[in-house]
Coordinates of C-alpha atoms in Angstrom, one line a residue:
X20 CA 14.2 -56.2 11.0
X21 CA 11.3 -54.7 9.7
X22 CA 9.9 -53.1 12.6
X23 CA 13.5 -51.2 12.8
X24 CA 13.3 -50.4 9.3
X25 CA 9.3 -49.2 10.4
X26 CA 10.8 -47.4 13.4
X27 CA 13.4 -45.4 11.3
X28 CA 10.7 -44.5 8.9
X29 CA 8.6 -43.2 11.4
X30 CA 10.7 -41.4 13.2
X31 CA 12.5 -39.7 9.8
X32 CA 8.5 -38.4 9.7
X33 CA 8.7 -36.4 12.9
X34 CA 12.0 -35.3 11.8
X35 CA 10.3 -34.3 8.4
X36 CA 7.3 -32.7 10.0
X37 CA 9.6 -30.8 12.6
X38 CA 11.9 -29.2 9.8
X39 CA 9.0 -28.0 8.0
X40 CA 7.5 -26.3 11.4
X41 CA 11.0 -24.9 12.1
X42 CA 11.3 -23.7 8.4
X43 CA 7.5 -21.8 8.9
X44 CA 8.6 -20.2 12.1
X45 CA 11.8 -19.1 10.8
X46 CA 10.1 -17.4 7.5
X47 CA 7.1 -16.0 9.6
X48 CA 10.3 -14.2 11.7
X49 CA 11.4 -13.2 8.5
X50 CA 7.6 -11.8 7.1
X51 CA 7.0 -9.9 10.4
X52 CA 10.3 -8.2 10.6
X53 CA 8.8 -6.4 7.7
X54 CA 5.1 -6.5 7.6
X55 CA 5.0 -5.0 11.4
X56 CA 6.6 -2.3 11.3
X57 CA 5.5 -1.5 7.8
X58 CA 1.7 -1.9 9.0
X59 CA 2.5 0.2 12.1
X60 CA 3.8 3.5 9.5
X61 CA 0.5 2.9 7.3
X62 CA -2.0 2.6 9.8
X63 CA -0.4 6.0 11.9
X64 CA 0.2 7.6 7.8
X65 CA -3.2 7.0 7.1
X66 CA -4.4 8.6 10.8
X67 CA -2.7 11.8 10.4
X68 CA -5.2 11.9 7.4
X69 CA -8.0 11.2 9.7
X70 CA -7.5 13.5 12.6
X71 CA -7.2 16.5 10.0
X72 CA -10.2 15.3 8.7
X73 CA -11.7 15.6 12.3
X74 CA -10.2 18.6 13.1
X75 CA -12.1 19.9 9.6
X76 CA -14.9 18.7 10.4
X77 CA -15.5 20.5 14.1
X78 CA -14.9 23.8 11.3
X79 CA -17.1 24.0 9.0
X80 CA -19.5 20.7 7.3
X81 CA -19.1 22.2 4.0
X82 CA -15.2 22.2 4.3
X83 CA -15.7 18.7 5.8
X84 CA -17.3 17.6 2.5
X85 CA -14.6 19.4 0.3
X86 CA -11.6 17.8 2.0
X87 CA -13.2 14.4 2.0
X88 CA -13.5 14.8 -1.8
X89 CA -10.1 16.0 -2.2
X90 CA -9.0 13.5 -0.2
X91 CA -11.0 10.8 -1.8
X92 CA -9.9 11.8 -5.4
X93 CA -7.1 14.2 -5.6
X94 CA -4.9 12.6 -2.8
X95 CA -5.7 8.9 -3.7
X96 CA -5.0 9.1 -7.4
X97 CA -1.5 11.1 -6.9
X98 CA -0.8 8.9 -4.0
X99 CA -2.2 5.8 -5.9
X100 CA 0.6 6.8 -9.2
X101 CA 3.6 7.9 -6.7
X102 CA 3.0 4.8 -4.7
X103 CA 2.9 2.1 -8.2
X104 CA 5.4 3.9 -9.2
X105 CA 7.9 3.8 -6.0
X106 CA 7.5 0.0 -5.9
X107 CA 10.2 -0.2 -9.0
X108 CA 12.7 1.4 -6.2
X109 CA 11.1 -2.1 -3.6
X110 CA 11.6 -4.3 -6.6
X111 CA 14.9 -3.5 -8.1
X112 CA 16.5 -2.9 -4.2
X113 CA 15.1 -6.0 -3.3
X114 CA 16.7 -8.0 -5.2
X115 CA 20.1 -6.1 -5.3
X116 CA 20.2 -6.9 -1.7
X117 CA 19.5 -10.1 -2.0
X118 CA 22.3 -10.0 -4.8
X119 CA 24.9 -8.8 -2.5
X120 CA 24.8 -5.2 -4.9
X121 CA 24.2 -3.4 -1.7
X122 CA 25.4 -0.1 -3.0
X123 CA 23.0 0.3 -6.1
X124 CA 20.4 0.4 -3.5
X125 CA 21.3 4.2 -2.9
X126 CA 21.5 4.9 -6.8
X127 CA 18.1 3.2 -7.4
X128 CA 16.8 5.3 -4.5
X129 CA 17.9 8.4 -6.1
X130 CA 16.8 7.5 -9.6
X131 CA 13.2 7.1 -8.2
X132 CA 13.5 10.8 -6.1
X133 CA 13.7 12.1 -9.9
X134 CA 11.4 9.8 -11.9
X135 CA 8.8 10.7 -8.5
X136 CA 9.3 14.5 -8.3
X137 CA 9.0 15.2 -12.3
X138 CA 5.8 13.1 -12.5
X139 CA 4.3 14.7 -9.2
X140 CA 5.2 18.1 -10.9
X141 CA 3.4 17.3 -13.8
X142 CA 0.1 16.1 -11.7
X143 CA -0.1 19.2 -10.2
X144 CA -2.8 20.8 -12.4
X145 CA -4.8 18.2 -10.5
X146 CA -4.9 20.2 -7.8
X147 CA -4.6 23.5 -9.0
X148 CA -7.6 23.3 -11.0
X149 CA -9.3 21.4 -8.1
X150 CA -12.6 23.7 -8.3
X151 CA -13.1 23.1 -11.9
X152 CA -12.5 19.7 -12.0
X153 CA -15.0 18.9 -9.3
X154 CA -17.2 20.8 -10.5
X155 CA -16.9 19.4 -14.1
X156 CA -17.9 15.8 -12.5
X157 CA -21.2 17.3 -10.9
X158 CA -20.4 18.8 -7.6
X159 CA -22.1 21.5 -5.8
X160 CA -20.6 24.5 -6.0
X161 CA -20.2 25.1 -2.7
X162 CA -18.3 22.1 -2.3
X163 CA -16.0 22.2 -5.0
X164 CA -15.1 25.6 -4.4
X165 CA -14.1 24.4 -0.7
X166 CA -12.1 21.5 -2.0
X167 CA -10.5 23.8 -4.9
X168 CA -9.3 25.9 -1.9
X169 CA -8.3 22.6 0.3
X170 CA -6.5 21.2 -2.7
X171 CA -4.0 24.3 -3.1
X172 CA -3.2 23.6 0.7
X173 CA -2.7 19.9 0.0
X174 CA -0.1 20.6 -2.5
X175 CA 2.9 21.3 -0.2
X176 CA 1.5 17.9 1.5
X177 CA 1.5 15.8 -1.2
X178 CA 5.5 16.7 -2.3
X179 CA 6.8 14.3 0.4
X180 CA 5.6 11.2 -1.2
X181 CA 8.4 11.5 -3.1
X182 CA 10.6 10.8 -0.6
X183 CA 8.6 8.8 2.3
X184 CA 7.6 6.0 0.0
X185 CA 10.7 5.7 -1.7
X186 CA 12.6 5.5 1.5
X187 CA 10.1 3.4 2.9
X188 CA 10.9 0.9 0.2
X189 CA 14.7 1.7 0.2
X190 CA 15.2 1.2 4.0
X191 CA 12.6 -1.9 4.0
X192 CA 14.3 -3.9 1.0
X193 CA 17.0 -4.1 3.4
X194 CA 15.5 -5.1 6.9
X195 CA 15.9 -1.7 8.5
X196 CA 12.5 -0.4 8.5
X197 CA 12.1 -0.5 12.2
X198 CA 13.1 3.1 12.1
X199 CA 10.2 3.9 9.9
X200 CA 7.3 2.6 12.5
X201 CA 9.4 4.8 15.3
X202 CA 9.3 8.0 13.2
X203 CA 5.8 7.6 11.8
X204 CA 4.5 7.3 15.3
X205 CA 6.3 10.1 16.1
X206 CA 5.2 11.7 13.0
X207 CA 1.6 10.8 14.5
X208 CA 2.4 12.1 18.1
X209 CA 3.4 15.3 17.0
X210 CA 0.1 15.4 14.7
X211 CA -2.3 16.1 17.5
X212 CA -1.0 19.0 19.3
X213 CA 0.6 20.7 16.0
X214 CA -3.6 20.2 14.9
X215 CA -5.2 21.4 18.5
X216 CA -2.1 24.6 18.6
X217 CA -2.9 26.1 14.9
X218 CA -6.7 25.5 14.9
X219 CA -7.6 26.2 18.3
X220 CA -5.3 28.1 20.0
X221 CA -4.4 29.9 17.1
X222 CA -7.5 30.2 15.4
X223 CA -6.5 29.9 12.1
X224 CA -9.2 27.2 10.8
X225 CA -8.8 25.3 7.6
X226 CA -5.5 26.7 7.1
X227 CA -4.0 25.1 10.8
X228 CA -5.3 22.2 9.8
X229 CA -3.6 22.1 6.3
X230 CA -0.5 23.3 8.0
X231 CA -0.2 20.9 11.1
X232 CA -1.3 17.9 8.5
X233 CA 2.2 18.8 6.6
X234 CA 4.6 19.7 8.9
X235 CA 3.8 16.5 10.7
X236 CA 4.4 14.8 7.2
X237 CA 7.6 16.5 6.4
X238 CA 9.4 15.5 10.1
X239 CA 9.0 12.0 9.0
X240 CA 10.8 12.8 5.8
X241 CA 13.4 14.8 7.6
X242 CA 13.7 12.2 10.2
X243 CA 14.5 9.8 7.3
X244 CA 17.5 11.9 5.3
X245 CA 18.9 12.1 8.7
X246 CA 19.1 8.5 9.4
X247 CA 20.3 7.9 6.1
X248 CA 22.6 10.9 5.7
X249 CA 23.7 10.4 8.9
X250 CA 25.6 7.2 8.0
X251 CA 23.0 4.3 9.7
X252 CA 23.2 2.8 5.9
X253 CA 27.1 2.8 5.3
X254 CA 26.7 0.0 2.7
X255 CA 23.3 1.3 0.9
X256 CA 24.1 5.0 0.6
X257 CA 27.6 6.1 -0.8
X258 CA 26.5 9.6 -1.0
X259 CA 24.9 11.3 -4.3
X260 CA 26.1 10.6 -7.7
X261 CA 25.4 11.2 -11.6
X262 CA 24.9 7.7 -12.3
X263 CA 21.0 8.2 -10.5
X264 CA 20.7 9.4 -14.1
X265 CA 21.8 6.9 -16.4
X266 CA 19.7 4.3 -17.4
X267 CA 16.4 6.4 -16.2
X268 CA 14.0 4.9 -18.9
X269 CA 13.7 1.1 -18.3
X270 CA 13.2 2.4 -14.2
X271 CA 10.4 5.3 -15.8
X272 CA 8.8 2.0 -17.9
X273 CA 8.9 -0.3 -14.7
X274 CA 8.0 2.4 -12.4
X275 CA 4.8 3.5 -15.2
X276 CA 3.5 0.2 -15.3
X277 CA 3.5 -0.1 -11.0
X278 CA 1.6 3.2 -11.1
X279 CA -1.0 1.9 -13.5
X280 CA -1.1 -1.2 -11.5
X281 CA -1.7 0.3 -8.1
X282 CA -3.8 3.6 -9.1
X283 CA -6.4 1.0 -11.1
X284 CA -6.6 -0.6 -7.5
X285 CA -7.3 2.6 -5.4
X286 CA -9.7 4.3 -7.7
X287 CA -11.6 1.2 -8.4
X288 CA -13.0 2.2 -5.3
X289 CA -13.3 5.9 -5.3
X290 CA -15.3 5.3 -8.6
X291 CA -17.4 3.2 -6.9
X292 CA -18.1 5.7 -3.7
X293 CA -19.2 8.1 -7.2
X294 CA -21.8 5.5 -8.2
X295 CA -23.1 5.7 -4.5
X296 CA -23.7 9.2 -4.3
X297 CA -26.6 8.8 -7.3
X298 CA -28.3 6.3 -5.6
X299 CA -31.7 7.6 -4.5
X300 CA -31.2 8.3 -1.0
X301 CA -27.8 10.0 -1.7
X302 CA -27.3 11.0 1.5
X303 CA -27.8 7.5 3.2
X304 CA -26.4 5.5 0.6
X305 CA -22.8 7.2 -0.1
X306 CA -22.5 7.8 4.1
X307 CA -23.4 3.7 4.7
X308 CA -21.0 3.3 1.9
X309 CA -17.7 5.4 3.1
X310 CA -18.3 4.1 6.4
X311 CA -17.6 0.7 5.1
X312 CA -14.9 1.8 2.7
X313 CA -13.4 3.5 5.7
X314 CA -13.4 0.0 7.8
X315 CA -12.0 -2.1 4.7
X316 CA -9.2 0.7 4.4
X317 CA -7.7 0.3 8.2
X318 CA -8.3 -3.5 7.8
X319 CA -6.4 -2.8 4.3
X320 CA -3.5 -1.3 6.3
X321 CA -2.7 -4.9 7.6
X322 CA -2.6 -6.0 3.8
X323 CA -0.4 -3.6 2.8
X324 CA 1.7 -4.6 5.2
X325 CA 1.9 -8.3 3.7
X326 CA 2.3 -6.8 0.4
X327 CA 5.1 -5.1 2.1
X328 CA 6.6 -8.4 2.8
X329 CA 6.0 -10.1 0.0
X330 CA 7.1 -7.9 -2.2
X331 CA 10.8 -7.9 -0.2
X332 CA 10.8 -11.5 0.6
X333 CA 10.3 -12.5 -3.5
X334 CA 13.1 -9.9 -4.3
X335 CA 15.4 -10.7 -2.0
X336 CA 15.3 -14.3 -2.9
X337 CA 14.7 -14.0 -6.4
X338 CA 18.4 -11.7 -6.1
X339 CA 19.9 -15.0 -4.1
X340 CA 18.8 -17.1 -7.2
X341 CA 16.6 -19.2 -4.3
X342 CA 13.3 -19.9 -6.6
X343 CA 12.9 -22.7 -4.0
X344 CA 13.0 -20.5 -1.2
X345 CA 10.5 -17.8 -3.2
X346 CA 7.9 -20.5 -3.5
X347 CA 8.0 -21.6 0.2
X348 CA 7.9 -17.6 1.5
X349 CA 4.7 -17.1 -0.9
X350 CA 2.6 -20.3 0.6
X351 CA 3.9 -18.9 4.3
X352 CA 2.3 -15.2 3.5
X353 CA -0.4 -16.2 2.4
X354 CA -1.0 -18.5 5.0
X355 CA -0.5 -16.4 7.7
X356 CA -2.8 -13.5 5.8
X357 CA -5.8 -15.9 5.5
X358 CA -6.0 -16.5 8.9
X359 CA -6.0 -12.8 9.9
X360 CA -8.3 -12.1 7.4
X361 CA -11.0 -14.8 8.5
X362 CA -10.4 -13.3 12.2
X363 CA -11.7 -10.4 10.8
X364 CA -14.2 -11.5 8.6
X365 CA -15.7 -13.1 11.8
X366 CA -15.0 -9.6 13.2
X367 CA -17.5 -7.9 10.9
X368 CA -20.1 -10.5 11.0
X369 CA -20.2 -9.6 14.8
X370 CA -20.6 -6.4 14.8
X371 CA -21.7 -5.5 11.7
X372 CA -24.2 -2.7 12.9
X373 CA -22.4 -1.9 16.0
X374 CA -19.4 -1.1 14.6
X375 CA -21.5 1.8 12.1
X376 CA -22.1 3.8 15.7
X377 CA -18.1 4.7 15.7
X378 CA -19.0 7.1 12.8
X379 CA -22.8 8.0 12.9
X380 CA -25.7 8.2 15.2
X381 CA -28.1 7.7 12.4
X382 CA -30.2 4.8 12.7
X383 CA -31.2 4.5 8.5
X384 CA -27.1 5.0 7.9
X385 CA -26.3 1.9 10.8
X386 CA -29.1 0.0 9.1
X387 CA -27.6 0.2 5.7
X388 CA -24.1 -0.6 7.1
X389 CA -25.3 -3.8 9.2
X390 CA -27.0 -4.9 6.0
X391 CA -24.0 -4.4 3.9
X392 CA -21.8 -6.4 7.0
X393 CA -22.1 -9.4 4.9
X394 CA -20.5 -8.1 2.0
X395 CA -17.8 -6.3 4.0
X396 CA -16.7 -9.2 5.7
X397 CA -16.3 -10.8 2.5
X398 CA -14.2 -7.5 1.1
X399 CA -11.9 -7.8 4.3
X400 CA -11.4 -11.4 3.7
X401 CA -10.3 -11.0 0.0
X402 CA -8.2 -7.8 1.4
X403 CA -6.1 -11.0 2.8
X404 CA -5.2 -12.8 -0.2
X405 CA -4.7 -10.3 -3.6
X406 CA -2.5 -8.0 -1.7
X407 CA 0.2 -10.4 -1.0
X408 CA -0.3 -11.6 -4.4
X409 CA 0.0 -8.1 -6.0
X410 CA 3.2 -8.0 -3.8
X411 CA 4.8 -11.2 -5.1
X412 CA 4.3 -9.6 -8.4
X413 CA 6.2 -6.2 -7.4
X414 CA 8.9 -8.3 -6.2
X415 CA 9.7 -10.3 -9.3
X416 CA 8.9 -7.2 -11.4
X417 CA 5.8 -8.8 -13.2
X418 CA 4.0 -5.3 -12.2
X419 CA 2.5 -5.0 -16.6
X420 CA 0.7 -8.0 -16.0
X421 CA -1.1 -7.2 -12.6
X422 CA -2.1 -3.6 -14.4
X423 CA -4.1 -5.6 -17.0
X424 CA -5.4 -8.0 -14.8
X425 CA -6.2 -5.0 -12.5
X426 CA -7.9 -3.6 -15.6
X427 CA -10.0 -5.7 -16.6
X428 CA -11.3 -7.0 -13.7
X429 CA -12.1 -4.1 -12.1
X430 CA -12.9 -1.6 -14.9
X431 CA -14.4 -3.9 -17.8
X432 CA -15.9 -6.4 -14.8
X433 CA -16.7 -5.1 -11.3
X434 CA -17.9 -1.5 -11.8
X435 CA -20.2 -1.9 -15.1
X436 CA -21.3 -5.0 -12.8
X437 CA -21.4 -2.7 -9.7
X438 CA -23.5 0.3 -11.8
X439 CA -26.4 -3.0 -13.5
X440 CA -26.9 -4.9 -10.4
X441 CA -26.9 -1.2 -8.2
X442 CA -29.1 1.0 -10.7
X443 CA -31.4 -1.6 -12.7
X444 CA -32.2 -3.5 -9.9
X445 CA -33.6 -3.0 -6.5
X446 CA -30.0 -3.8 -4.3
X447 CA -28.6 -0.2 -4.8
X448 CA -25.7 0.2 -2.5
X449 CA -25.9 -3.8 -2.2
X450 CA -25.8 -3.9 -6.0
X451 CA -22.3 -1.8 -6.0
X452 CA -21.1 -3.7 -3.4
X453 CA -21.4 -6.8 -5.1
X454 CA -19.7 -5.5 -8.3
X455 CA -16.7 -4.3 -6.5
X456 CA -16.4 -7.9 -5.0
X457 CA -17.0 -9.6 -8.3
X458 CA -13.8 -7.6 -9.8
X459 CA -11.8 -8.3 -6.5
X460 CA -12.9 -11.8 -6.7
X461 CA -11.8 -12.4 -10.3
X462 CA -8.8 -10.5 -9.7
X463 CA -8.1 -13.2 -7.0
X464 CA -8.4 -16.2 -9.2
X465 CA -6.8 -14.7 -11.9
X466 CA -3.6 -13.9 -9.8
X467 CA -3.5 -16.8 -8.0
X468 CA -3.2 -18.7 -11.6
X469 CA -1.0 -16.5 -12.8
X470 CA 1.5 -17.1 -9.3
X471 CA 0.6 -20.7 -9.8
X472 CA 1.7 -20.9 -13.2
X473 CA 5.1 -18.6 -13.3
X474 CA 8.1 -20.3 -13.5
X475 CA 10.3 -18.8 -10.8
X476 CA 13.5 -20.7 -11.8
X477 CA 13.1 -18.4 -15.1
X478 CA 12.1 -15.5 -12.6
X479 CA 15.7 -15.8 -11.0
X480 CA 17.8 -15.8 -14.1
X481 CA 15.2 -12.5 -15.5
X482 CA 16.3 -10.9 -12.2
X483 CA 19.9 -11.2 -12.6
X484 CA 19.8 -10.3 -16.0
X485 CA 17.8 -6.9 -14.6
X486 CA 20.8 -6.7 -12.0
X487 CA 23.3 -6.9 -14.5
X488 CA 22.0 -4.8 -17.1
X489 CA 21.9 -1.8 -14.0
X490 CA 24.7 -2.7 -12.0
X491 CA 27.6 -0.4 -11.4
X492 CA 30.9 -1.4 -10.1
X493 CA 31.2 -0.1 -6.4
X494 CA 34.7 1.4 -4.9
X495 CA 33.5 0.2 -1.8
X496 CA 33.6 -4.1 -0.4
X497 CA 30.0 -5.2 -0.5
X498 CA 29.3 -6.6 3.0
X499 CA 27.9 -10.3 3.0
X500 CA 24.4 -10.3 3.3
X501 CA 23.4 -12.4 6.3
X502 CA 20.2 -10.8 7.7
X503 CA 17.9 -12.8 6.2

């Protein structure tokens, strides 16, 4: 008798241990679906950026050096307070479609089209005064004047954020951004010829590749209105309507406090590129140091991608009322992150100084990098943990307290850190380094607590009362949400 009760036991295990392995497979399907294809539109969004870059470079050094800072500051800080700002739209169409309230999706998509466009508008000084604001943070002349000029060019670029992220979000809350990866690739394909046609064959320099860099930009947003225009989201978009402008300032206060939380993020590390270039060996120091940075970023692609997931998989749950099925989803992400992360971490250790010769042929510049390998395989390790974090947070609308966590761990921690360690002592670059990964580090912890700690049952009923509070009754049958 016992050993039958023994046997029953036992074999209730296996039955245990195969639920959970069938429950991990089924939310890793669920993660991919969105973290692929969002990883593929980063990583060929963020190349389109680099192959100008090249194309600049082969023109003129000095315009090299003014795009880069353009890039580096300009770009990243617009892009950094469109893209916080645009995860309102992931949060609040998350969880609508997890709700059922497919048609608010459209409405919330259009309420972030205005919120984005008037505070782009209002950022534009940023780049219309481009030559006086880089030369009132020390610049050479020569090379703010090139990126005053660059910047004016980038301003016809910049203007289909407001659309590509949002839709990005819009299309991705509800499991159909498959068609994002096609078009960015496309987006990506087209890139290289437009690029070699208006600054080779055409001769038209700077200018070609300013123009190639947004056309390319804009056929992705096109390709987007036509796919949702063109009725491929029958139960998301029910065409344009006044109610996009009711209710716009809880969405501006949600979509402020996601700026702040993601701009503190990508400017963290532009400052910290700054600090680099008054080292003593400039030259050497901020070129070993972007060559890193520009390593961590593609590996960051990846990351975004999880944060991607995250963010939809928390929102779509926390809209079923599922805080069960939230907590399960977060340990799956971030176990699945970790491992890529270590496989790269590994990566870097590796082929530390090898991988420097992919961007220099300067044996002081590949010495630094392979001595700063350590700390870069630590960075890309980290990459795979506060990111999906950061996106939990964006899914369950907790985006206030990430920007304060973000700001003090970065601003009041890593960089005064960073700037002792780099300028009082003899580490330098090293120095920096291991500020920025003190503030990631304790940004880490502190998130991890803070996911640890929140009570997601209490996150369920806060989202319906969100969902109630904007909800608008529908003329149309709202389909039964089965995808997930």
């Amino acid at each position: 008798m016992d050993d039958g009760i023994e046997t029953k036991l036992i074999r209730h295990e296996h039955e245990e241990e195969g639920d959970l392995k069938q429950r991990i497979w089924v939310e890793s399907k669920k993660i991919w679906r969105v973290a692929l294809p969002s990883v593929i539109s980063r990583v060929c969004a963020f190349g389109t950026i680099v192959v100008t870059q090249s194309f600049i470079g082969h023109i003129s050094s000095i315009d090299l050096a003014g795009y880069a800072l353009v890039q580096t500051l300009s770009v990243r800080f617009v892009n950094g307070i469109l893209l916080g700002m645009s995860s309102a739209t992931e949060t609040l169409c998350g969880q609508a479609f997890g709700a059922g309230q497919t048609h608010m999706m459209g409405i919330y998509l259009q309420r972030s089209w205005i919120v984005d466009f008037i505070t782009l508008t209002f950022l534009l000084p940023v780049f219309i005064f481009g030559t006086q604001i880089y030369k009132l943070i020390g610049e050479e002349d020569s090379i703010a004047n090139s990126g005053g000029y660059i910047s004016l060019w980038f301003i016809p670029f910049i203007y289909n954020f407001v659309f590509s992220l949002t839709i990005q979000m819009y299309l991705q809350a509800q499991l159909k951004n498959m068609i994002i990866a096609l078009l960015s690739a496309l987006q990506f394909a087209i890139h290289i010829p437009l690029s070699l046609l208006f600054v080779y064959k055409l001769n038209m320099g700077v200018p070609g590749a300013m123009l190639a860099l947004s056309m390319s930009s804009w056929f992705l947003v096109i390709g987007e209105f036509v796919y949702i225009f063109g009725g491929w989201c029958p139960h998301s978009w029910k065409g344009f309507t006044v109610a996009a402008f009711k209710d716009l300032v809880p969405v501006v206060k949600l979509s402020l406090s996601s700026g702040v939380m993601v701009c503190l993020e990508l400017w963290y590390y532009a400052v910290l590129v700054l600090l680099a270039g008054y080292m003593s060996d400039a030259e050497v120091a901020i070129s070993a140091f972007s060559i890193c940075q520009n390593i961590n970023s593609w590996e960051f692609m990846i990351s975004l991608g999880f944060l991607g997931a995250a963010c939809v998989r928390v929102a779509n749950e926390l809209g079923r009322g599922n805080a069960k099925a939230v907590r399960f989803s977060i340990q799956v992400l971030l176990g699945t992150s970790t491992v890529i992360g270590l496989f790269f971490f590994v990566l870097c250790l590796a082929f530390g100084k090898k991988l420097a010769y992919f961007f220099t042929d300067d044996d002081r510049v590949a010495d630094t990098v392979a001595d700063l390998s350590l700390l870069l395989s630590f960075s890309v390790l980290l990459n795979s943990i506060y990111p999906v974090l950061s996106g939990v947070a964006v899914g369950a609308g907790l985006q206030s307290a990430v920007a304060i966590v973000n700001l003090v761990c970065f601003y009041l921690i890593g960089i005064p850190v960073g700037a002792l360690l780099g300028y009082v002592t003899t580490l330098e670059v090293k120095g920096i380094w291991l500020g920025m990964i003190g503030g990631v580090l304790t940004q880490t912890i502190t998130l991890v607590y803070m996911t640890w700690r929140t009570d997601w049952d209490d996150q369920v009923e806060r989202a319906s009362q969100r969902l109630t509070r904007f909800y608008f009754k529908s003329d149309y049958p709202e389909p039964i949400s089965n995808n997930l």
